[in-house]
CSV table of C-alpha atoms in Angstrom, one decimal:
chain,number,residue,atom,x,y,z
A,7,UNK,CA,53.7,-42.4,87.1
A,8,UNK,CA,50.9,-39.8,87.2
A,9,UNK,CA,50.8,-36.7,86.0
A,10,UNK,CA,48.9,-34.1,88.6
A,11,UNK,CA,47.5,-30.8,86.5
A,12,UNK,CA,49.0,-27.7,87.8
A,13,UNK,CA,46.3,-25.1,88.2
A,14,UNK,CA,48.1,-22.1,89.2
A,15,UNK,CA,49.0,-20.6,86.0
A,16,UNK,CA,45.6,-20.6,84.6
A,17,UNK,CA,43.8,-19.0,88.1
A,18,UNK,CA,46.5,-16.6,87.5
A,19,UNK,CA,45.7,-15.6,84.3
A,20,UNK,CA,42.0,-15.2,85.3
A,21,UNK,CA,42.7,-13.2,88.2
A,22,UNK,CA,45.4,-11.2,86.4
A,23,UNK,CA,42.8,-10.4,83.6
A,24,UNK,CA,39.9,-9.7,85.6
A,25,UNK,CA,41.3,-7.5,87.3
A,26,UNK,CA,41.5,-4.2,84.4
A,27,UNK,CA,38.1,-5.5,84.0
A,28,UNK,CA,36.9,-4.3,87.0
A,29,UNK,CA,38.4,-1.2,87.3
A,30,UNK,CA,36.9,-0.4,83.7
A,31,UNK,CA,33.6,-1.3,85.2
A,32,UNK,CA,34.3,1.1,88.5
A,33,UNK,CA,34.8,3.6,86.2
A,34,UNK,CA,32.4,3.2,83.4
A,35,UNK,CA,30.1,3.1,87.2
A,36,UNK,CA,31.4,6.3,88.0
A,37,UNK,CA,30.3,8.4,85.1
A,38,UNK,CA,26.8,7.1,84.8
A,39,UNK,CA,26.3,5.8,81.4
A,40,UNK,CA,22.4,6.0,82.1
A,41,UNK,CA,22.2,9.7,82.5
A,42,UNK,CA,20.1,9.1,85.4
A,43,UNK,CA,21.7,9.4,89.5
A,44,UNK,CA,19.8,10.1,92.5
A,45,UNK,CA,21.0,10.6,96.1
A,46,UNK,CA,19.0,10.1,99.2
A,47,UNK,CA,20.0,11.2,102.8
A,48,UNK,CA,17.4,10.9,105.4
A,49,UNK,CA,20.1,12.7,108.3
A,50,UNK,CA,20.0,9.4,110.6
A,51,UNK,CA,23.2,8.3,109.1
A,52,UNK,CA,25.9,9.9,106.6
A,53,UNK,CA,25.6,10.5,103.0
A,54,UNK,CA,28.4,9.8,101.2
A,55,UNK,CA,26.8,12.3,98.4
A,56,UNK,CA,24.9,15.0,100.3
A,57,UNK,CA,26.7,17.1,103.0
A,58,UNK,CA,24.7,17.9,106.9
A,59,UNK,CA,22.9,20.9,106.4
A,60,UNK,CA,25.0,23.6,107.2
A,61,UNK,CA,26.1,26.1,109.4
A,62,UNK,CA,25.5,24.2,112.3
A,63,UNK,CA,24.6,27.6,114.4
A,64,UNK,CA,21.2,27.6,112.8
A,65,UNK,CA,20.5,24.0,113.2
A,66,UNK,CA,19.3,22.2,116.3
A,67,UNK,CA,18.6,18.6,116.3
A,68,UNK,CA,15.1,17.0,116.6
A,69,UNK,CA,14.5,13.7,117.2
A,70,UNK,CA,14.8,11.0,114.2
A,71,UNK,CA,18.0,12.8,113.5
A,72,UNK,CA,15.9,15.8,111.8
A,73,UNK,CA,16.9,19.4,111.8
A,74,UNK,CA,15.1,22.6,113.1
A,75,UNK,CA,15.9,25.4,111.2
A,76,UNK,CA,16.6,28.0,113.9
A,77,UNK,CA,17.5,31.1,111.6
A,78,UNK,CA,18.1,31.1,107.8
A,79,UNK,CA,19.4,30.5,105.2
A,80,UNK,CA,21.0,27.1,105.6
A,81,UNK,CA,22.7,25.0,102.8
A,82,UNK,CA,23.9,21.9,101.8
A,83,UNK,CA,26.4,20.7,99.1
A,84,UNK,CA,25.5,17.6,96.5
A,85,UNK,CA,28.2,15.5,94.9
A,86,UNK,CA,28.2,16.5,90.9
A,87,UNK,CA,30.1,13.9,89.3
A,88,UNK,CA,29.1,15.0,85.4
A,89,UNK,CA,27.1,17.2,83.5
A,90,UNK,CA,23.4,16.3,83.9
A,91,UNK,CA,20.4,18.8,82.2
A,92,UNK,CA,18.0,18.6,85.1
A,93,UNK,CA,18.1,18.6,88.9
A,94,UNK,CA,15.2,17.2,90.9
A,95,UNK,CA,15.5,18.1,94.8
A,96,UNK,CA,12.6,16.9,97.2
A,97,UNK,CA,13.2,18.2,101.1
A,98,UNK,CA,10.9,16.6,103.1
A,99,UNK,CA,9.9,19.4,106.0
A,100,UNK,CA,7.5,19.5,109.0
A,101,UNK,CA,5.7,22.9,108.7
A,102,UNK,CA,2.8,23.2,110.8
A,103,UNK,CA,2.8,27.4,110.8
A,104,UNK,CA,2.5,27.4,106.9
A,105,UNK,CA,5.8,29.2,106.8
A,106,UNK,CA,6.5,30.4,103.2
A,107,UNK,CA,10.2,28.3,101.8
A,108,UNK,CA,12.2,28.3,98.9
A,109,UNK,CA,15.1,26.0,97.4
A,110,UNK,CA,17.9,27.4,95.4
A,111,UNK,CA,20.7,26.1,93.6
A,112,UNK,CA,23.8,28.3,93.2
A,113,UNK,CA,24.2,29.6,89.9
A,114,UNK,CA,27.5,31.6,88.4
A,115,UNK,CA,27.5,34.0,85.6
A,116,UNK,CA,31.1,35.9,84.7
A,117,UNK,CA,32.3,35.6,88.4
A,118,UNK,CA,29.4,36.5,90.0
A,119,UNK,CA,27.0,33.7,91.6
A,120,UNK,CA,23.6,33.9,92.9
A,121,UNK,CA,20.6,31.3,93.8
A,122,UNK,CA,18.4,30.4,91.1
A,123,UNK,CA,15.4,30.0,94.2
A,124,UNK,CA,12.3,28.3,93.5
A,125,UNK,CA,8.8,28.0,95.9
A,126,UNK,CA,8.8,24.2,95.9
A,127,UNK,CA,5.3,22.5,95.6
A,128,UNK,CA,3.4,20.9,98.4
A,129,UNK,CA,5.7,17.5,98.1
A,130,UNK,CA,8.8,19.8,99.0
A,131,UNK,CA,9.9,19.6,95.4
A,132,UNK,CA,11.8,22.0,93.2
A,133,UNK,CA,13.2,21.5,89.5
A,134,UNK,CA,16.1,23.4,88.2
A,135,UNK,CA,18.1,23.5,85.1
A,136,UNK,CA,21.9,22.2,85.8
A,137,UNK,CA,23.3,24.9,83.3
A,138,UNK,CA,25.2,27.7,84.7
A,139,UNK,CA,25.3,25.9,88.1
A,140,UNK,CA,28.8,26.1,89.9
A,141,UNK,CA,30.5,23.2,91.0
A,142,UNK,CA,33.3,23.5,93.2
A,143,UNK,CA,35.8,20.5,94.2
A,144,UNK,CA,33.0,18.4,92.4
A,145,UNK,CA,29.7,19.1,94.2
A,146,UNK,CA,26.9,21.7,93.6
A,147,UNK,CA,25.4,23.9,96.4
A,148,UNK,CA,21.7,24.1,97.7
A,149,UNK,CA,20.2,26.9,100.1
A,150,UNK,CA,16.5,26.5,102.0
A,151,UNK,CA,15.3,29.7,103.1
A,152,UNK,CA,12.4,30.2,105.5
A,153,UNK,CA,10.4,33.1,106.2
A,154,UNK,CA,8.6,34.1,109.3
A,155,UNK,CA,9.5,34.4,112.5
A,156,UNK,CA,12.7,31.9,113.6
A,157,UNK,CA,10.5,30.8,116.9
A,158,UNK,CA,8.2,28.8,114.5
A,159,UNK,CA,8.7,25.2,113.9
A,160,UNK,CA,10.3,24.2,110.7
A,161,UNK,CA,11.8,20.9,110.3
A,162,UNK,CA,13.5,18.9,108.1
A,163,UNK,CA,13.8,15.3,107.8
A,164,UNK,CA,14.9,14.3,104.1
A,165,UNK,CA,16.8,15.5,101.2
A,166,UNK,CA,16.4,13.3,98.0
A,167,UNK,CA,18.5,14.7,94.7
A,168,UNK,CA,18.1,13.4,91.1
A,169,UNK,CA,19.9,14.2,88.4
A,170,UNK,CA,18.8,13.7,85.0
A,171,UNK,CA,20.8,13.9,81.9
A,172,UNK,CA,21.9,12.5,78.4
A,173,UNK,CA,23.1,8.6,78.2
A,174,UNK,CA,26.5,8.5,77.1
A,175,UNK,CA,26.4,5.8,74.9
A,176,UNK,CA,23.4,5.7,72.6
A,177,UNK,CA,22.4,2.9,70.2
């Protein structure tokens, strides 16, 4: 008579055991062990990480998906999973009337918040410091503001956000 080898037990065990395994890994995922995150939205498709610029009002759509800033400020929220040190935003903008712009990042001091605005350089980037900033239901907020005349093109096509801050396991 022969014996057949039943399997089942053993898979079972493997699945069964893999299984906290990879939740640990979703979560050690989640809070970035690295220290380094960035998050890309280009506006042709959802971010899951960076909102639509908003309020829509001021917005129109251009082609490619881009925005035209109609009247200003407009804002958009970044998810803000951890503390990081640094935050790196590039917006990438069509300005052909030179119009002067800033980025901010919404700062809170003893119940009181304001933008922490910055003139970004000529790649549409601004660096702030990530201390003070508030975070609200786990995301961070960001204002563009345009001077000049609101009949004036200015467009934007791309929002690219890194965060930088300390690994959290070290050797």
């Amino acid at each position: 008579m022969t014996r057949r080898l039943d399997f089942t037990p053993i898979v079972s065990l493997i699945v069964y055991a893999s299984l906290p395994l990879a939740i640990m890994l979703c979560i050690v995922w989640a809070l970035n062990p690295s220290g380094h995150r960035t998050y890309h939205y280009d506006f042709a498709a959802q971010s899951p990480a960076i909102s639509p610029l908003f309020p829509q009002q001021r917005l129109a759509t251009a082609d490619g998906g881009a925005k035209v800033v109609l009247a200003q400020p407009v804002y958009f929220t970044v998810r803000y999973l951890r503390p990081y040190t640094t935050v790196r935003v590039r917006v990438r903008v069509e300005n052909p009337a030179g119009r002067e712009w800033k980025l901010g990042l919404q700062k809170g001091l003893s119940g009181v918040s304001a933008y922490d605005l910055k003139i970004p350089d000529e790649n549409g980037e601004a660096v702030f410091s990530a201390a003070g900033s508030v975070v609200s239901d786990r995301k961070i907020r960001f204002v563009i503001g345009v001077d000049g005349r609101s009949n004036e093109l200015f467009r934007v096509s791309d929002i690219t956000v890194d965060f930088d801050g300390d690994k959290l396991f070290s050797p």
